[in-house]
Coordinates of C-alpha atoms in Angstrom, one line a residue:
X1 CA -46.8 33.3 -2.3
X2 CA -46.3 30.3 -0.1
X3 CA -45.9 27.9 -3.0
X4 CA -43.2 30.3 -4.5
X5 CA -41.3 30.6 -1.2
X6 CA -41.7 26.5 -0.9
X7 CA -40.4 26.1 -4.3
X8 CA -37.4 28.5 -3.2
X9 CA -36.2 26.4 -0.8
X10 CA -36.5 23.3 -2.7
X11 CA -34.5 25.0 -5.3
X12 CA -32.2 26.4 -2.3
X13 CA -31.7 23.1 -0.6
X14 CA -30.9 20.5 -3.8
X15 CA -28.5 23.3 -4.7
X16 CA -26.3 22.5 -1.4
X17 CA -26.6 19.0 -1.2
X18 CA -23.3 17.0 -2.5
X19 CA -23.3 15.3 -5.1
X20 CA -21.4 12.3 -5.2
X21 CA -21.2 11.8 -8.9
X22 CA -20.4 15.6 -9.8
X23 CA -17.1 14.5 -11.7
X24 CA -18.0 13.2 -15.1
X25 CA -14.7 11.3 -15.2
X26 CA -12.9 7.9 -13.6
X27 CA -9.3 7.9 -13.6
X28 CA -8.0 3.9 -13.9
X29 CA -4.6 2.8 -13.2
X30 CA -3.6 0.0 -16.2
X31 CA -0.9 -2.5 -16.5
X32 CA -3.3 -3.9 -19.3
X33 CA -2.2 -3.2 -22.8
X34 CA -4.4 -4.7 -25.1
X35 CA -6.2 -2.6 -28.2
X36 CA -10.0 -3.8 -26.8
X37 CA -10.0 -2.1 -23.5
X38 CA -9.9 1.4 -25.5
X39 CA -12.1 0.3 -27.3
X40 CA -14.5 -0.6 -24.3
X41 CA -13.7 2.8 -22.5
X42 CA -14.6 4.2 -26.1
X43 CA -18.2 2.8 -25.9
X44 CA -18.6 3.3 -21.8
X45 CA -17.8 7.4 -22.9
X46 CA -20.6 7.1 -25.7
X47 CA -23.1 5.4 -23.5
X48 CA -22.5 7.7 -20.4
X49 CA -20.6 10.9 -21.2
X50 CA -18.3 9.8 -17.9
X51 CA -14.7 10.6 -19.5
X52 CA -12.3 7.2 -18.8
X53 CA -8.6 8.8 -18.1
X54 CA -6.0 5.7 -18.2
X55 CA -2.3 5.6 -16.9
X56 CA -0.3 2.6 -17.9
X57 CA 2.4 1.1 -16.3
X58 CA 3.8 -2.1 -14.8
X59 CA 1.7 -3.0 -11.7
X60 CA 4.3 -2.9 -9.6
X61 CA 4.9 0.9 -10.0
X62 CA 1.2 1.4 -10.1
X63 CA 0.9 -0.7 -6.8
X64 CA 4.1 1.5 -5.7
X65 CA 2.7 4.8 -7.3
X66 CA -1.2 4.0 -5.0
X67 CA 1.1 3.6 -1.9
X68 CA 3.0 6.9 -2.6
X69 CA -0.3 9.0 -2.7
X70 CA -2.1 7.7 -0.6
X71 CA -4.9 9.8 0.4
X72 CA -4.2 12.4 -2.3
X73 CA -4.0 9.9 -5.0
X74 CA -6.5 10.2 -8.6
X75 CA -7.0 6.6 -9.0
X76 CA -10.7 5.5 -8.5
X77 CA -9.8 2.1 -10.5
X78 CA -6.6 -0.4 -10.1
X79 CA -6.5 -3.1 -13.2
X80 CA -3.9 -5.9 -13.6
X81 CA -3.8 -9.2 -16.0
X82 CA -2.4 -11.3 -12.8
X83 CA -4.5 -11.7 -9.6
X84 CA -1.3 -12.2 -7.5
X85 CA -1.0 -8.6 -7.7
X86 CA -4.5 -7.7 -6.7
X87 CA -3.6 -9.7 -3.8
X88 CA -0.4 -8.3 -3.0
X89 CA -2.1 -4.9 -3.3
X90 CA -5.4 -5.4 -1.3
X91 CA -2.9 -7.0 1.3
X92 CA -1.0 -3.8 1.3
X93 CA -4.5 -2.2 2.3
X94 CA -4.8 0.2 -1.4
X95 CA -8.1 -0.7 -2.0
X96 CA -12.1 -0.8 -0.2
X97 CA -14.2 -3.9 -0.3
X98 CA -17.2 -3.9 -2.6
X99 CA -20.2 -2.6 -0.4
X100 CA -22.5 -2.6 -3.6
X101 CA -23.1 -6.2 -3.8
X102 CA -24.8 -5.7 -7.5
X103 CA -21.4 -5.5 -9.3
X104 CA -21.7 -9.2 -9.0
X105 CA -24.6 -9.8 -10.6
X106 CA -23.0 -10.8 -13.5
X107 CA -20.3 -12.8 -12.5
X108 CA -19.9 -16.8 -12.9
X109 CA -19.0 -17.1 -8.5
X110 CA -16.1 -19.3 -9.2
X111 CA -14.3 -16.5 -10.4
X112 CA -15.0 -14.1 -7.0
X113 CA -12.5 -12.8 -4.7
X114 CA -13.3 -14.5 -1.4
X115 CA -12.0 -11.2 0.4
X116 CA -14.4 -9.0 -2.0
X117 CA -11.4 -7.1 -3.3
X118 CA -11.4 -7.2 -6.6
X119 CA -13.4 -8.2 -9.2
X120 CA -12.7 -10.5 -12.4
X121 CA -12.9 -9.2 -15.7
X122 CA -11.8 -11.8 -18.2
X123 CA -9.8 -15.3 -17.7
X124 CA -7.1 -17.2 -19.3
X125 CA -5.7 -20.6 -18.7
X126 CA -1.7 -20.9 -18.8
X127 CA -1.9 -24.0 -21.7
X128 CA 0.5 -26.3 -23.2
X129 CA 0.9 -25.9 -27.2
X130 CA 2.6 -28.4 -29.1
X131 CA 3.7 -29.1 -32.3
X132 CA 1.1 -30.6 -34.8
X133 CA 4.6 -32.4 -36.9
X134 CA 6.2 -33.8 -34.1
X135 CA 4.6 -34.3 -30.7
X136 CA 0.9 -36.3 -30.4
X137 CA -1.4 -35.4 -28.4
X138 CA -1.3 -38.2 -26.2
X139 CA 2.0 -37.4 -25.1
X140 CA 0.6 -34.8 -23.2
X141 CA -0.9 -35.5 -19.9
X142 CA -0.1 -32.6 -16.7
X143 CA 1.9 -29.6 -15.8
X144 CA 4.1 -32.3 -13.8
X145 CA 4.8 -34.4 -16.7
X146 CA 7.0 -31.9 -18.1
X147 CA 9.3 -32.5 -15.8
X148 CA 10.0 -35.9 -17.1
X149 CA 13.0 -36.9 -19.4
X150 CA 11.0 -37.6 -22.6
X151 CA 11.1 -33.7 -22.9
X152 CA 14.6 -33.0 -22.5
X153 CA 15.9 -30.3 -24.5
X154 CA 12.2 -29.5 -26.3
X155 CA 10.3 -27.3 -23.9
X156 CA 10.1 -23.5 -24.3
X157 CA 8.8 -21.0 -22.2
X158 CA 9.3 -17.6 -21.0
X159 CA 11.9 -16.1 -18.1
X160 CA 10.9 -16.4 -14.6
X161 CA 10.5 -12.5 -14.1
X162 CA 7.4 -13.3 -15.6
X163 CA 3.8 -12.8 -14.0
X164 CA 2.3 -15.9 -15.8
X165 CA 5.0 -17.8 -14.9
X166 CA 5.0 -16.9 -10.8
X167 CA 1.4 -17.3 -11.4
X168 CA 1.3 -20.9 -13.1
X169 CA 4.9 -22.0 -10.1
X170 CA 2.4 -20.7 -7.4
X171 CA -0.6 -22.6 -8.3
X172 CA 1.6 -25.6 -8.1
X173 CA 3.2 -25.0 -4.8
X174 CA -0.6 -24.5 -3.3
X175 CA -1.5 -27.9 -5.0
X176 CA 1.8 -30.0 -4.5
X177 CA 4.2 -27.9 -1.9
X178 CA 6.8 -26.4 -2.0
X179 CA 9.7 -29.3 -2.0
X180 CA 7.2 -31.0 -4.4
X181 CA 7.1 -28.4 -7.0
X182 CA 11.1 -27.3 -6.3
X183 CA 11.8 -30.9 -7.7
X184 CA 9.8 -30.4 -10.3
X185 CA 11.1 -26.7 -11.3
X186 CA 14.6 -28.5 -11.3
X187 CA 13.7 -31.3 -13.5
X188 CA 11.8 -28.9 -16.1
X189 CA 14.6 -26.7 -16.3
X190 CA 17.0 -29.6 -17.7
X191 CA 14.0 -30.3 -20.3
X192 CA 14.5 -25.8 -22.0
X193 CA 15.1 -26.1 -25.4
X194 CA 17.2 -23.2 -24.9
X195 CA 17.2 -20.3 -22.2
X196 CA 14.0 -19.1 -21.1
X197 CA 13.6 -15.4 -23.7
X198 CA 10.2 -13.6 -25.4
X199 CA 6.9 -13.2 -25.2
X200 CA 4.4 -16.5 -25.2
X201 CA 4.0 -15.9 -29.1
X202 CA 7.7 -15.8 -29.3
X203 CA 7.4 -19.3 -28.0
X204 CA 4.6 -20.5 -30.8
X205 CA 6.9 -19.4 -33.4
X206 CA 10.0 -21.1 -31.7
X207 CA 7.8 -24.4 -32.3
X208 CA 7.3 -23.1 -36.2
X209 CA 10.7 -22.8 -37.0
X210 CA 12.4 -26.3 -35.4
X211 CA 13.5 -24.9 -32.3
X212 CA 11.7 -26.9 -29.7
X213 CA 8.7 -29.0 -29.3
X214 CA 6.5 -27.9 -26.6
X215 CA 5.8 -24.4 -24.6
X216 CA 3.9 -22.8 -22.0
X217 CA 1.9 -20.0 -23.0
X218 CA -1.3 -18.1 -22.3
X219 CA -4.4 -19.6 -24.3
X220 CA -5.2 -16.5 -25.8
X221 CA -2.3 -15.5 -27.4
X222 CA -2.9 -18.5 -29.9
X223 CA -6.1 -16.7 -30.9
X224 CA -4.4 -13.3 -31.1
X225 CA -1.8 -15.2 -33.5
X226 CA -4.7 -17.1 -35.6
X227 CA -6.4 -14.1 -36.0
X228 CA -3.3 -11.7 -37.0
X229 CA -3.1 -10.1 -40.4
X230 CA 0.7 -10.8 -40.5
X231 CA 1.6 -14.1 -42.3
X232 CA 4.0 -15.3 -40.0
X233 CA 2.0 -14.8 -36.9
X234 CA -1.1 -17.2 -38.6
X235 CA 1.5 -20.0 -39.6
X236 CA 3.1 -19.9 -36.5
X237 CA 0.1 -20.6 -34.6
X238 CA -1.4 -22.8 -37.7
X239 CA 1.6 -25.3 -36.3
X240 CA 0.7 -26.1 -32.7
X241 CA -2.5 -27.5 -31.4
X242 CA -3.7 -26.2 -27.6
X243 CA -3.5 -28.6 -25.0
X244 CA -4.8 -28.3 -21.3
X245 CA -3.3 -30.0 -18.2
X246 CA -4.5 -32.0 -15.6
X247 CA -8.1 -32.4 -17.2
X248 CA -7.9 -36.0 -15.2
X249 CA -7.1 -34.3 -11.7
X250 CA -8.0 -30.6 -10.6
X251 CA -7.5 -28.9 -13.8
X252 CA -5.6 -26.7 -15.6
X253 CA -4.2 -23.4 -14.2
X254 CA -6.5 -20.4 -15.2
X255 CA -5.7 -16.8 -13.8
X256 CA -7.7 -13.3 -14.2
X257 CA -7.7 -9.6 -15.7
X258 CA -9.5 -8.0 -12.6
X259 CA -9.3 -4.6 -11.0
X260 CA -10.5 -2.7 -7.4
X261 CA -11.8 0.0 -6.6
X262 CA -8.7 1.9 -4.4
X263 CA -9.0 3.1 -1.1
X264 CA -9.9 6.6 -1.6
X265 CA -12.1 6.8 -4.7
X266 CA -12.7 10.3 -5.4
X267 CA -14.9 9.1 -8.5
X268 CA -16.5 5.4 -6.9
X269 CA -19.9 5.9 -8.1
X270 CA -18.5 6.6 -11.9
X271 CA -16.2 3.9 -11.5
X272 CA -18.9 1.0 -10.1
X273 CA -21.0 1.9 -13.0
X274 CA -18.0 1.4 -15.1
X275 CA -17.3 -2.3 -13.4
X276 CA -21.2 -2.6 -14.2
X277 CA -20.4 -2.2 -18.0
X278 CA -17.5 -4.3 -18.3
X279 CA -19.0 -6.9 -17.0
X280 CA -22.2 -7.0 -18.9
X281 CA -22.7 -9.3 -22.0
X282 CA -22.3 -6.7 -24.5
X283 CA -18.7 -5.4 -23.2
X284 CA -17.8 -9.1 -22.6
X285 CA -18.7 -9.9 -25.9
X286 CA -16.2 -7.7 -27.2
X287 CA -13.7 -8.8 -25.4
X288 CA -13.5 -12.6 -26.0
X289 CA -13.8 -11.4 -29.8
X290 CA -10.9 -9.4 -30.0
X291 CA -8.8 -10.1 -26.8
X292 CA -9.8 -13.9 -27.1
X293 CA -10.0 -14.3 -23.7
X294 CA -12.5 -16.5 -21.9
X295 CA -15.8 -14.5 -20.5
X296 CA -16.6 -14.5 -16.9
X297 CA -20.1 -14.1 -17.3
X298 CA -21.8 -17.7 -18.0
X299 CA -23.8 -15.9 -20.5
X300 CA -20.9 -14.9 -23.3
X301 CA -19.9 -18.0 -25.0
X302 CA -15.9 -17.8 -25.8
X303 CA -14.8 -16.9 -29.4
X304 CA -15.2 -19.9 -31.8
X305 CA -11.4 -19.5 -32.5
X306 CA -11.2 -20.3 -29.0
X307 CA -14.2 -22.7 -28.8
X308 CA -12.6 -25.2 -31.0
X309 CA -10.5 -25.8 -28.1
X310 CA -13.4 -27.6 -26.6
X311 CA -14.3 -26.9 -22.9
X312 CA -12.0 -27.4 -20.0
X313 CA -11.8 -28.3 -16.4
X314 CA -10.4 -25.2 -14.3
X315 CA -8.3 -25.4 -11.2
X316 CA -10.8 -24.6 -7.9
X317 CA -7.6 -23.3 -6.5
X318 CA -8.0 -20.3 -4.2
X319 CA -7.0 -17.0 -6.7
X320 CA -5.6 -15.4 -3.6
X321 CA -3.0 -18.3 -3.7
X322 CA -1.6 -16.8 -6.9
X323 CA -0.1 -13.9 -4.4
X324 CA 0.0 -15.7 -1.1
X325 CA 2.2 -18.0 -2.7
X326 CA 4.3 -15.8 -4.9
X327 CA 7.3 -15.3 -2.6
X328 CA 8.0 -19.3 -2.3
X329 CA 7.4 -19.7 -6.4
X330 CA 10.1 -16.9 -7.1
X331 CA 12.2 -18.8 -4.2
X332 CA 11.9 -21.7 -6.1
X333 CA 12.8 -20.0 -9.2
X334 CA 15.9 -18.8 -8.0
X335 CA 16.5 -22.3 -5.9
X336 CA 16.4 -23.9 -9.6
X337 CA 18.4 -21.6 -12.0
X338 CA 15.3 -20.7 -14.1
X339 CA 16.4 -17.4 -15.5

């Protein structure tokens, strides 16, 4: 009788303690837009029957749409391609610190948010390409040198309004200044081929067809374009060779897909064991395979599309800079007439 009425309140008592992973779900707040990351909430859902619910939008109306609900808002998980707006938004207080130190087990430390904010998912570095017919590779040297005259009227890139671009103008304003790298915003805009328009691979194929020599672009959208099934995409990217900056200096300009875990979880547990997965070799694995990004676990090796690249010294440059220094690069946009 006693080992019944033991057993009863056993039974009594785990039935009223919470449970803090109850929900079987994480709801994730995307400006990502790639093809591989359903593909890794596809596998997470196999592996742990947690359902991954994803809303996509720019980051700032997702930064705009956390600060809006505050308290009452869905969103366990925050994920952007630029780390200035994980700053901007851990600045605007939106997310908690990581308390569970074991979601950076497998993380290569360079990559970690000093603050312990966010939390790296893949890297890219912001590259030069060039044409293989009419530009050598020793013509090439640092992200100042495009400033000079020799490139007048053959360098393409995108519009200011870009992320990569604030990204890539803030990096050089924490390395250089800002009167520094407002001289040299002024100089590279006399060197556009025409005005700054597309995506990075609409650069590439600029370079294919004749239209200018040089561009800025993401190093991973070269692999996207080498590995496309469409024709033009593979010549297009067949005709420029990768090239990073400042290998004789600090380095070239690298930034991060990362995300946070926002203030007022309602699923954290779910979502740390999510942050767990996407981290580990086998989801990194599938990313630098079909995203072609570069892993940030020093176990996954990049793609060999990428790899024949060779390996490349990295800006130590603070991440956080990215954002602290956003307002002065999009200053300095303006300052300079880059549209």
């Amino acid at each position: 009788m006693k080992k019944i009425l033991y057993l009863s309140v056993v039974v009594i008592l785990t039935s009223c303690m919470p449970n803090k992973n109850k929900s079987k779900e994480i709801n994730i707040y995307s400006q990502r837009h790639y093809n591989v990351d359903e593909l890794q909430y596809q596998n997470f859902e196999k592996m742990t029957g947690i359902k991954v619910n994803v809303t996509k939008a720019n980051a700032d109306e997702l930064i705009q749409r956390l600060k809006n609900e505050g308290e009452n808002s869905p969103a366990d998980l925050f994920i952007t391609v630029d780390v200035g707006k994980l700053w901007q938004a851990s600045d605007m207080g939106l997310f908690q610190k990581f308390e569970d130190k074991s979601v950076f087990e497998n993380l290569d430390p360079q990559f970690l948010d000093k603050n312990g904010f966010w939390v790296p998912v893949t890297y890219r570095s912001r590259v030069v390409v060039y044409s293989n017919e009419r530009v050598k590779k020793d013509d090439l040297s640092t992200y100042e040198d495009l400033a000079n005259e020799k490139w007048r009227g053959r360098l393409l890139v995108r519009s200011s309004s870009n992320a990569y671009n604030q990204a890539l103008v803030s990096s050089l304003v924490a390395n250089l200044g800002v009167e520094n790298t407002s001289n040299w915003s002024e100089a590279v805009v006399k060197n556009f081929a025409r005005d700054p328009k597309g995506s990075d691979r609409d650069q590439v194929k600029a370079i294919a067809a004749g239209q200018g020599d040089i561009a800025i672009v993401n190093s991973y959208y070269i692999g996207l374009l080498l590995a496309s099934e469409k024709e033009e995409e593979i010549k297009a990217g067949n005709a420029v060779s990768v090239f990073f900056p400042n290998q004789d200096d600090r380095g070239a300009h690298i930034n991060v897909s990362g995300l946070a875990l926002t203030k007022n979880a309602p699923n954290r547990e779910n979502a740390i064991e999510l942050i767990k997965y996407l981290t580990s070799v086998q989801a990194q694995e599938t990313y630098v395979n079909n995203s072609y990004e570069y892993s940030i676990n020093p176990s996954v090796k990049p793609d060999p599309i990428v790899q024949e690249w060779g390996e490349f010294k990295k800006d130590p440059v603070d991440l956080n800079m990215l954002g602290v220094k956003r307002d002065e690069a999009i200053r300095i946009f303006d300052k300079t007439g880059w549209k």
